[in-house]
Coordinates of C-alpha atoms in Angstrom, one line a residue:
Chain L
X1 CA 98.0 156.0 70.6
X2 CA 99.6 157.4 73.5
X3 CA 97.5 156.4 76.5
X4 CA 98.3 152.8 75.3
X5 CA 102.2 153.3 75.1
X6 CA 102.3 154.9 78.4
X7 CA 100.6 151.3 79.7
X8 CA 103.1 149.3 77.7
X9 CA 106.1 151.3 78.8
X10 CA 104.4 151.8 82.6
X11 CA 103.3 148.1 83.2
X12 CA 104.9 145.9 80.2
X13 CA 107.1 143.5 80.8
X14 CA 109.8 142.3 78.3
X15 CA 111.0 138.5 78.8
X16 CA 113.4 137.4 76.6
X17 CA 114.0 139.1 73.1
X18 CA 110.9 138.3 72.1
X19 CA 108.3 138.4 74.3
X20 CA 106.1 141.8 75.7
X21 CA 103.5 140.6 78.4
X22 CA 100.8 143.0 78.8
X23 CA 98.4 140.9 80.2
X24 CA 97.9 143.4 83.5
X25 CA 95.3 145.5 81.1
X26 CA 95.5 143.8 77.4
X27 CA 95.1 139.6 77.6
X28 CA 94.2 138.1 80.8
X29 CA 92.7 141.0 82.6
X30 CA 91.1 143.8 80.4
X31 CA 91.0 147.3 81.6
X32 CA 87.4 148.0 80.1
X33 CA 88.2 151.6 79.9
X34 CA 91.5 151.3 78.2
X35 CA 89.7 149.3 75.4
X36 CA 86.8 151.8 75.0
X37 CA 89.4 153.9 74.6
X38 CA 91.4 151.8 71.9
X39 CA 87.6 151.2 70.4
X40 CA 87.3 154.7 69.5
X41 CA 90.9 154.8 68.5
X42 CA 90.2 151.9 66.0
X43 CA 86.7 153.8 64.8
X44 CA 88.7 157.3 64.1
X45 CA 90.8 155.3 61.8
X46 CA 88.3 153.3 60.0
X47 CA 85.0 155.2 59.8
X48 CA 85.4 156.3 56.1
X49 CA 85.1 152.4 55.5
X50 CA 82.0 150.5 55.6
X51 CA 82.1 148.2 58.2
X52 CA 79.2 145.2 57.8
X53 CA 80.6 143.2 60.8
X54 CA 83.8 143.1 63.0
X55 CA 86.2 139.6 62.8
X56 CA 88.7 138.6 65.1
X57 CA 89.9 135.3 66.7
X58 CA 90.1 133.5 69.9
X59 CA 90.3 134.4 72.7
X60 CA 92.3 137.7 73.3
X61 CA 90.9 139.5 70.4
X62 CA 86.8 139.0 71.3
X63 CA 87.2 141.8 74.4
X64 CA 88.4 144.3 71.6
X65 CA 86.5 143.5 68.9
X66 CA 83.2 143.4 71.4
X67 CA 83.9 147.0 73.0
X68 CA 85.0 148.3 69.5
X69 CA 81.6 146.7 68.0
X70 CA 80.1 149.7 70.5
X71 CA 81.8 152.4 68.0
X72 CA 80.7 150.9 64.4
X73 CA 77.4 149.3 65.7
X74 CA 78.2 146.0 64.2
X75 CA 77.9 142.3 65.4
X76 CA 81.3 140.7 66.1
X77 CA 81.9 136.9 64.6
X78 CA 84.7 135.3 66.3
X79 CA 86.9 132.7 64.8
X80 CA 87.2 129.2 66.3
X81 CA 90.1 127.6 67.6
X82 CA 88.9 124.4 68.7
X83 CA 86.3 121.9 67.4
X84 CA 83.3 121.7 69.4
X85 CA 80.0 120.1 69.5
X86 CA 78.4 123.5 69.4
X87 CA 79.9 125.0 66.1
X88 CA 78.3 124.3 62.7
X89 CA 79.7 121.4 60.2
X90 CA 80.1 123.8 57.2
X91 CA 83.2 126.5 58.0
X92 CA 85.5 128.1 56.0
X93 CA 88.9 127.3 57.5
X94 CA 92.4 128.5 57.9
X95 CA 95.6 127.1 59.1
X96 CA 97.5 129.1 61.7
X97 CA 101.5 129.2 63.2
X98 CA 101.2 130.8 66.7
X99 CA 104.3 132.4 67.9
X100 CA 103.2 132.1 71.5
X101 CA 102.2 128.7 71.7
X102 CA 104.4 127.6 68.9
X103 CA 102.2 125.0 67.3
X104 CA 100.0 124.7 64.1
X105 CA 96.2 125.3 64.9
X106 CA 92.9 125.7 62.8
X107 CA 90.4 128.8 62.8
X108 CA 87.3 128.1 61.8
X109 CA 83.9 130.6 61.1
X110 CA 80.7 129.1 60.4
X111 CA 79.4 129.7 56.6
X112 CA 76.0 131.2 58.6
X113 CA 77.9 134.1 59.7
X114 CA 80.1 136.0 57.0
X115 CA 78.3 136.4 53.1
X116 CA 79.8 137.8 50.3
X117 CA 78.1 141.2 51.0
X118 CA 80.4 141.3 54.5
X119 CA 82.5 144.1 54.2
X120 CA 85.2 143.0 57.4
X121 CA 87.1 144.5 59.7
X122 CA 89.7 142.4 61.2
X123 CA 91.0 143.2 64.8
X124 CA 93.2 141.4 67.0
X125 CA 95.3 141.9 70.1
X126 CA 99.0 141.2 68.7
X127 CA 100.7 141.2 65.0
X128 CA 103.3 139.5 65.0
X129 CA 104.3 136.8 62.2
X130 CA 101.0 137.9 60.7
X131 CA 99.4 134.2 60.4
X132 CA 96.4 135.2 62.4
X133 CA 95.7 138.0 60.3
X134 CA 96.6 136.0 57.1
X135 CA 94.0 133.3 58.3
X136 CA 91.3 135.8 59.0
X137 CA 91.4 137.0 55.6
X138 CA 91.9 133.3 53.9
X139 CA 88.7 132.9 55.6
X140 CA 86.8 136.2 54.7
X141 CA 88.1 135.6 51.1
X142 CA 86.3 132.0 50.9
X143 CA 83.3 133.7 52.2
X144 CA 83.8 136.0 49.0
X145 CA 83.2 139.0 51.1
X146 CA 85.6 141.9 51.5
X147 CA 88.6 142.9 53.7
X148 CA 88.2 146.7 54.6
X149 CA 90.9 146.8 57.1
X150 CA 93.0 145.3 60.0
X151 CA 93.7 146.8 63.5
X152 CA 95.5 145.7 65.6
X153 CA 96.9 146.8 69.2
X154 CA 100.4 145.9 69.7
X155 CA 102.5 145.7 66.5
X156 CA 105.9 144.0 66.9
X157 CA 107.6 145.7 64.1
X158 CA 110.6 143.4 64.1
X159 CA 108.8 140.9 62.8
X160 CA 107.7 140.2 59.9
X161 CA 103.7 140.4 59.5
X162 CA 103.3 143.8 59.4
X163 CA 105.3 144.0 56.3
X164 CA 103.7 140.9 54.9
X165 CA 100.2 142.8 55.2
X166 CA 101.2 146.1 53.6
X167 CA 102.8 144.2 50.7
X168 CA 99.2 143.0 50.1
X169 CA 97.6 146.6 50.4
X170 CA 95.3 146.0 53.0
X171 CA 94.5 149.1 55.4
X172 CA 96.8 148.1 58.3
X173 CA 96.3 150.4 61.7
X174 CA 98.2 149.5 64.6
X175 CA 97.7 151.2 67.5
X176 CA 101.2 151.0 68.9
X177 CA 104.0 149.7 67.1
X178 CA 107.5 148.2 68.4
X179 CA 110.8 148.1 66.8
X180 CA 112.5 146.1 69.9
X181 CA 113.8 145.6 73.3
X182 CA 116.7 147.3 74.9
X183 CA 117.7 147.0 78.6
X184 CA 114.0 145.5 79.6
X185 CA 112.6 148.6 77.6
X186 CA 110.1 148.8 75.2
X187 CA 111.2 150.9 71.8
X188 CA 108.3 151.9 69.4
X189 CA 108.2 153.4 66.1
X190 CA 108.0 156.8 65.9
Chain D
X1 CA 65.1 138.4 80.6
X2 CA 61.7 139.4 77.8
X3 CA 64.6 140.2 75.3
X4 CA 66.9 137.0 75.8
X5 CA 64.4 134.9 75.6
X6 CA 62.5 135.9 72.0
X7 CA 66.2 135.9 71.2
X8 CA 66.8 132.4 71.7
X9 CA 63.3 131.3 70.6
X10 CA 63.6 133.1 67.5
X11 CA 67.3 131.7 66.6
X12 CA 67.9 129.0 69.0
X13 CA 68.6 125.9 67.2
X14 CA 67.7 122.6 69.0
X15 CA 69.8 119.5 68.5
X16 CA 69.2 116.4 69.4
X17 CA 67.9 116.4 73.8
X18 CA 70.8 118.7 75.1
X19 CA 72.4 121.1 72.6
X20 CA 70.9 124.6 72.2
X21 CA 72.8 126.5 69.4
X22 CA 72.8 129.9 69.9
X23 CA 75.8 131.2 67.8
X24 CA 74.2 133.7 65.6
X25 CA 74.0 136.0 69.1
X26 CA 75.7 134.7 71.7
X27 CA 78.8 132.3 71.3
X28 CA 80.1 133.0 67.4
X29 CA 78.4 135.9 66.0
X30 CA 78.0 138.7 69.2
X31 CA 75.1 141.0 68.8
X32 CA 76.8 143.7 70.8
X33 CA 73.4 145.7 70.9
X34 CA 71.9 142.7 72.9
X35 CA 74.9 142.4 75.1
X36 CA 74.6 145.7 76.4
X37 CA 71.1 145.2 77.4
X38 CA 72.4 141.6 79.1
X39 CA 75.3 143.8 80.5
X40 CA 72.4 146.1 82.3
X41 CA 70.7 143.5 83.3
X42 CA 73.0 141.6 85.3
X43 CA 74.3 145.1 87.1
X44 CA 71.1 145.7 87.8
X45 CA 71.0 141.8 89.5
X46 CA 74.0 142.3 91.3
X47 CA 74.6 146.3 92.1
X48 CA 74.0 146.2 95.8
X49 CA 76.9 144.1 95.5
X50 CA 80.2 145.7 96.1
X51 CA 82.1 144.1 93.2
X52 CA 85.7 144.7 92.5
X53 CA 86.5 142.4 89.4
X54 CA 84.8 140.1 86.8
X55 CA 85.8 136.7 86.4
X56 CA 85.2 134.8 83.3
X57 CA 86.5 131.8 81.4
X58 CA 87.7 131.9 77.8
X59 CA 86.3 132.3 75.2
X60 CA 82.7 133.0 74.7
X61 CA 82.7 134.6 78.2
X62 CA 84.9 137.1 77.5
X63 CA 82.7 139.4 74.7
X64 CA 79.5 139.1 77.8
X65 CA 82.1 140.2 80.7
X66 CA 84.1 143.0 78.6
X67 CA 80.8 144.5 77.9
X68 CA 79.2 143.9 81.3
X69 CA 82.0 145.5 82.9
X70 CA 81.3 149.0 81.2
X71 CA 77.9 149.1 84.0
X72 CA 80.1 148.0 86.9
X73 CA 83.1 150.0 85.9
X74 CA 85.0 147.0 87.3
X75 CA 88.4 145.3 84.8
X76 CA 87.8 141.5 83.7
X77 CA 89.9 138.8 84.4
X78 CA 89.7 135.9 82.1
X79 CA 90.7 132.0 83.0
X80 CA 93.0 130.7 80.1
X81 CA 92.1 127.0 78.8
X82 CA 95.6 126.3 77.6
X83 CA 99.1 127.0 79.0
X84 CA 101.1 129.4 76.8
X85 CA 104.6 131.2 76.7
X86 CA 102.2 134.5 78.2
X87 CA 101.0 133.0 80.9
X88 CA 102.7 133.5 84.2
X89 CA 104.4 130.3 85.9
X90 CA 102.5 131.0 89.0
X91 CA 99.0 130.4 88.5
X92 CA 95.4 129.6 90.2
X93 CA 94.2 126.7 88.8
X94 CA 91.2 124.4 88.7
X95 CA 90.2 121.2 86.4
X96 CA 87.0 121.2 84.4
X97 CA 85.2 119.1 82.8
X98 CA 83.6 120.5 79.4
X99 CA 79.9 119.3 78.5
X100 CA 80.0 120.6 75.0
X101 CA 83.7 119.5 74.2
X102 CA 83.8 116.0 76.5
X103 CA 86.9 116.7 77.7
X104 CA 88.8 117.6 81.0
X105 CA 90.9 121.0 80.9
X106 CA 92.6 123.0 83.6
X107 CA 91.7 126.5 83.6
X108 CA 94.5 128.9 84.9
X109 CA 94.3 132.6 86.0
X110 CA 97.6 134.1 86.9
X111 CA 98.1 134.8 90.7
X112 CA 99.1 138.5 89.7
X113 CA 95.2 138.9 89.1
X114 CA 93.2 138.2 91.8
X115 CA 93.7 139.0 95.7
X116 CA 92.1 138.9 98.8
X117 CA 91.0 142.4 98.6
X118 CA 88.5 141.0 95.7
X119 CA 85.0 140.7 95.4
X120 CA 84.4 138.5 92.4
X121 CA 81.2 138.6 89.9
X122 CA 81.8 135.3 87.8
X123 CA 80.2 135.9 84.6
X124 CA 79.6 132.9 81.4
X125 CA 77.2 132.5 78.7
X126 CA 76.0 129.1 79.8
X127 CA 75.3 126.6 82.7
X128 CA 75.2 123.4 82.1
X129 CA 76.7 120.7 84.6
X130 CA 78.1 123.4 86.7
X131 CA 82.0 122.6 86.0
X132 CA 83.4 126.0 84.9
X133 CA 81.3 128.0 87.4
X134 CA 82.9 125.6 90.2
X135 CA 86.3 125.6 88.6
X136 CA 85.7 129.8 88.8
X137 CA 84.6 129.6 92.3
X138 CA 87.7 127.3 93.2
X139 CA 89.7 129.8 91.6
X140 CA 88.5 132.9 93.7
X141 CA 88.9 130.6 96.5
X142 CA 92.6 129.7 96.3
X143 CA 92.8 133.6 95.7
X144 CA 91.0 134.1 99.2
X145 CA 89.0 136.5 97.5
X146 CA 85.0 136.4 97.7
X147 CA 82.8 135.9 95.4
X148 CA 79.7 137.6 95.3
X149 CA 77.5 136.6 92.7
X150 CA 77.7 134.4 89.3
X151 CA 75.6 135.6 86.3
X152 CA 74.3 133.4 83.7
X153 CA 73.1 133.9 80.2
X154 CA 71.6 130.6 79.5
X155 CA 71.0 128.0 82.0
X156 CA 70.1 124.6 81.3
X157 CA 67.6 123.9 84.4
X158 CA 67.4 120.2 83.5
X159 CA 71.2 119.7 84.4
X160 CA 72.4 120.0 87.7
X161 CA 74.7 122.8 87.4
X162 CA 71.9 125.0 88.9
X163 CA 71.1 122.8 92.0
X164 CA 74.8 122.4 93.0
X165 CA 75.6 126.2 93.2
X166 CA 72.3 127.6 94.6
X167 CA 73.1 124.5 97.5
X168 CA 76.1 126.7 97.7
X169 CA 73.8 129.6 98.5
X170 CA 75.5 131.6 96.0
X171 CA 73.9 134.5 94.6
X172 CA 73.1 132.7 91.1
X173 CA 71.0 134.9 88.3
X174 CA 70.6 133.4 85.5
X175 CA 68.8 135.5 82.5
X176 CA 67.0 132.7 81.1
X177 CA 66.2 129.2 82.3
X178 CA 64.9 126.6 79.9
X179 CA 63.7 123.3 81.8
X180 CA 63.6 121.8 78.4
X181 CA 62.6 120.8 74.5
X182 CA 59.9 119.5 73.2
X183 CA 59.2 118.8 69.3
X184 CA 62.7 121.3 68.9
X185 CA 61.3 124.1 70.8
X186 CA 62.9 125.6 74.1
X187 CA 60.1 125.2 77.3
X188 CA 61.5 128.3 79.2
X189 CA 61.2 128.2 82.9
X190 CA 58.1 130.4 84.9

C-alpha cells in the first residue's frame, strides 16, 4: 500500500536493527484518515471471505480493527491483556512472547463473544515473531470457529512470523512489508 | 443518549453494588454501528469547540476515540499503561489509580504528541472515581495545551468522579448517567 510506505519511509524512525517506530500516525497517535484508508485496503483484500466479526489484541490493534469494522460491518472483539475485574471468568486463553516488551503475557477473549459459527478475521498493527497472531488463532481455534484471514500493517519480513503463518496456509495480507534497515532507512519488499 | 441507554439496559450485566459489565458493546466486543452514532453524538456536544486532538487512555478508549475522530476530523493520541521499547524516553506522565483493576499505574504519552498549540477533547468509555480523566487532564497540562471538553460513555453518578471535574468547570458530557442499581437493574439518571 503505497500511501502507507510513503509514511513509514517519510516519518519512520529506525532505532537499532530492530526497531521501526511509527507511532507519529500508527501506535500512539492514529491518523484517523490513514487507517480508513488501510480499512479499505484490508476490505479490498478480504471481501470474497466471509467475515462474522473482526479479532485483534490490545491495545495498538483496536484503532484498526474498529475503523476497518466500518468496511465489513462487523463487531470487533478485542483480546485481553490483563486480568480485570470487568472481564468474564470463562476465556479461551493464549500465551504470548512480545518482542517489544520482551516478556511472556496472556490474551484472553471471553467464551460470550466468539462461537463456532465465527468466521474471524485477525488484524493487528505489527508481525513480527508472529506470537500475537499464533495466540489469536489458538484462541479462535478453542472457540471452534474459523480463521478466514490475517492483516496486518507493518510486516517485518526478517523475521520469522510471516513465514511461520504461510507455512500454516492461512490468508496472510500485509499491508507493507520490510526486509531491513540500512543507513536509518527502511527497505521493503518489493 | 435514547440508544446508549436501551443498550446498556438490554445487555448491561450488574454485579454485585458497583460493577456494570458492558463488554458485549462497549469494552470487549465493539459494536462499531453504535459507536458511530456515540461518535456523532459527542461532535455534536462539543463542535463549537475548536478541537485539535483526541486524548484517550488505553485500551478500551481507543476503539470510542478512533471512531469519534472520523466527525471531528481530528488524529488520536492514546496514553500507554506500560513502558515499552516503543515508547519515547521523554514522556508526559501522570499516576492513576484503577477502580476496576485496584491498582496504581502511570499513564505516559510521548512529548512528541501533544503541544501547546492543542486543544484537547479527552475521550473514555467510563467514569468512575475520576482517576484517568484527571491523570488525562494532568497530561494536557504539563503539555500546556487546553483542554476543551471530556466525553463520557458511561458515568457512574454515584462515584465522585463526576463532582470533581464539573468543580473543575470542565466541559463534562457524559452519554449516560446511572445514579444506581436496584434488584440488578441500572436506575439511569433524569
Amino acid at each position: 500500500m503505497e500511501l502507507l510506505k510513503k509514511r513509514i519511509e517519510e516519518e519512520g524512525r529506525v532505532v537499532g536493527d530492530e526497531i521501526l517506530k511509527v507511532d507519529s500516525f500508527l501506535n500512539h497517535q492514529m491518523d484517523i484518515e490513514l487507517f480508513q484508508a488501510m480499512g479499505e485496503a484490508f476490505y479490498e483484500r478480504f471481501k470474497t471471505h466471509k467475515i462474522t466479526k473482526i479479532l485483534t489484541v490490545e491495545a495498538s490493534g483496536i484503532g484498526i480493527a474498529a475503523i476497518a469494522a466500518l468496511y465489513f460491518k462487523v463487531p470487533v472483539v478485542f483480546a485481553k491483556k490483563t486480568k480485570s475485574r470487568n472481564l468474564d471468568a470463562e476465556t479461551y486463553t493464549a500465551e504470548v512472547y512480545s518482542f517489544t516488551k520482551q516478556a511472556y503475557y496472556d490474551i484472553q477473549v471471553s467464551k460470550r463473544y466468539l462461537s463456532e459459527d465465527d468466521h474471524i478475521l485477525i488484524l493487528d498493527d505489527f508481525l513480527a515473531n508472529g506470537k500475537a497472531a499464533l495466540g489469536l488463532m489458538a484462541i479462535v481455534e478453542q472457540a471452534g470457529a474459523t480463521v478466514e484471514g490475517i492483516g496486518i500493517v507493518i510486516e517485518k519480513g526478517f523475521q520469522e512470523g510471516g513465514k511461520l503463518l504461510r507455512e500454516r496456509s492461512v490468508h496472510l495480507e500485509s499491508l507493507a512489508i520490510i526486509d531491513g534497515f540500512e543507513n536509518g532507512k527502511v527497505i521493503f519488499r518489493k
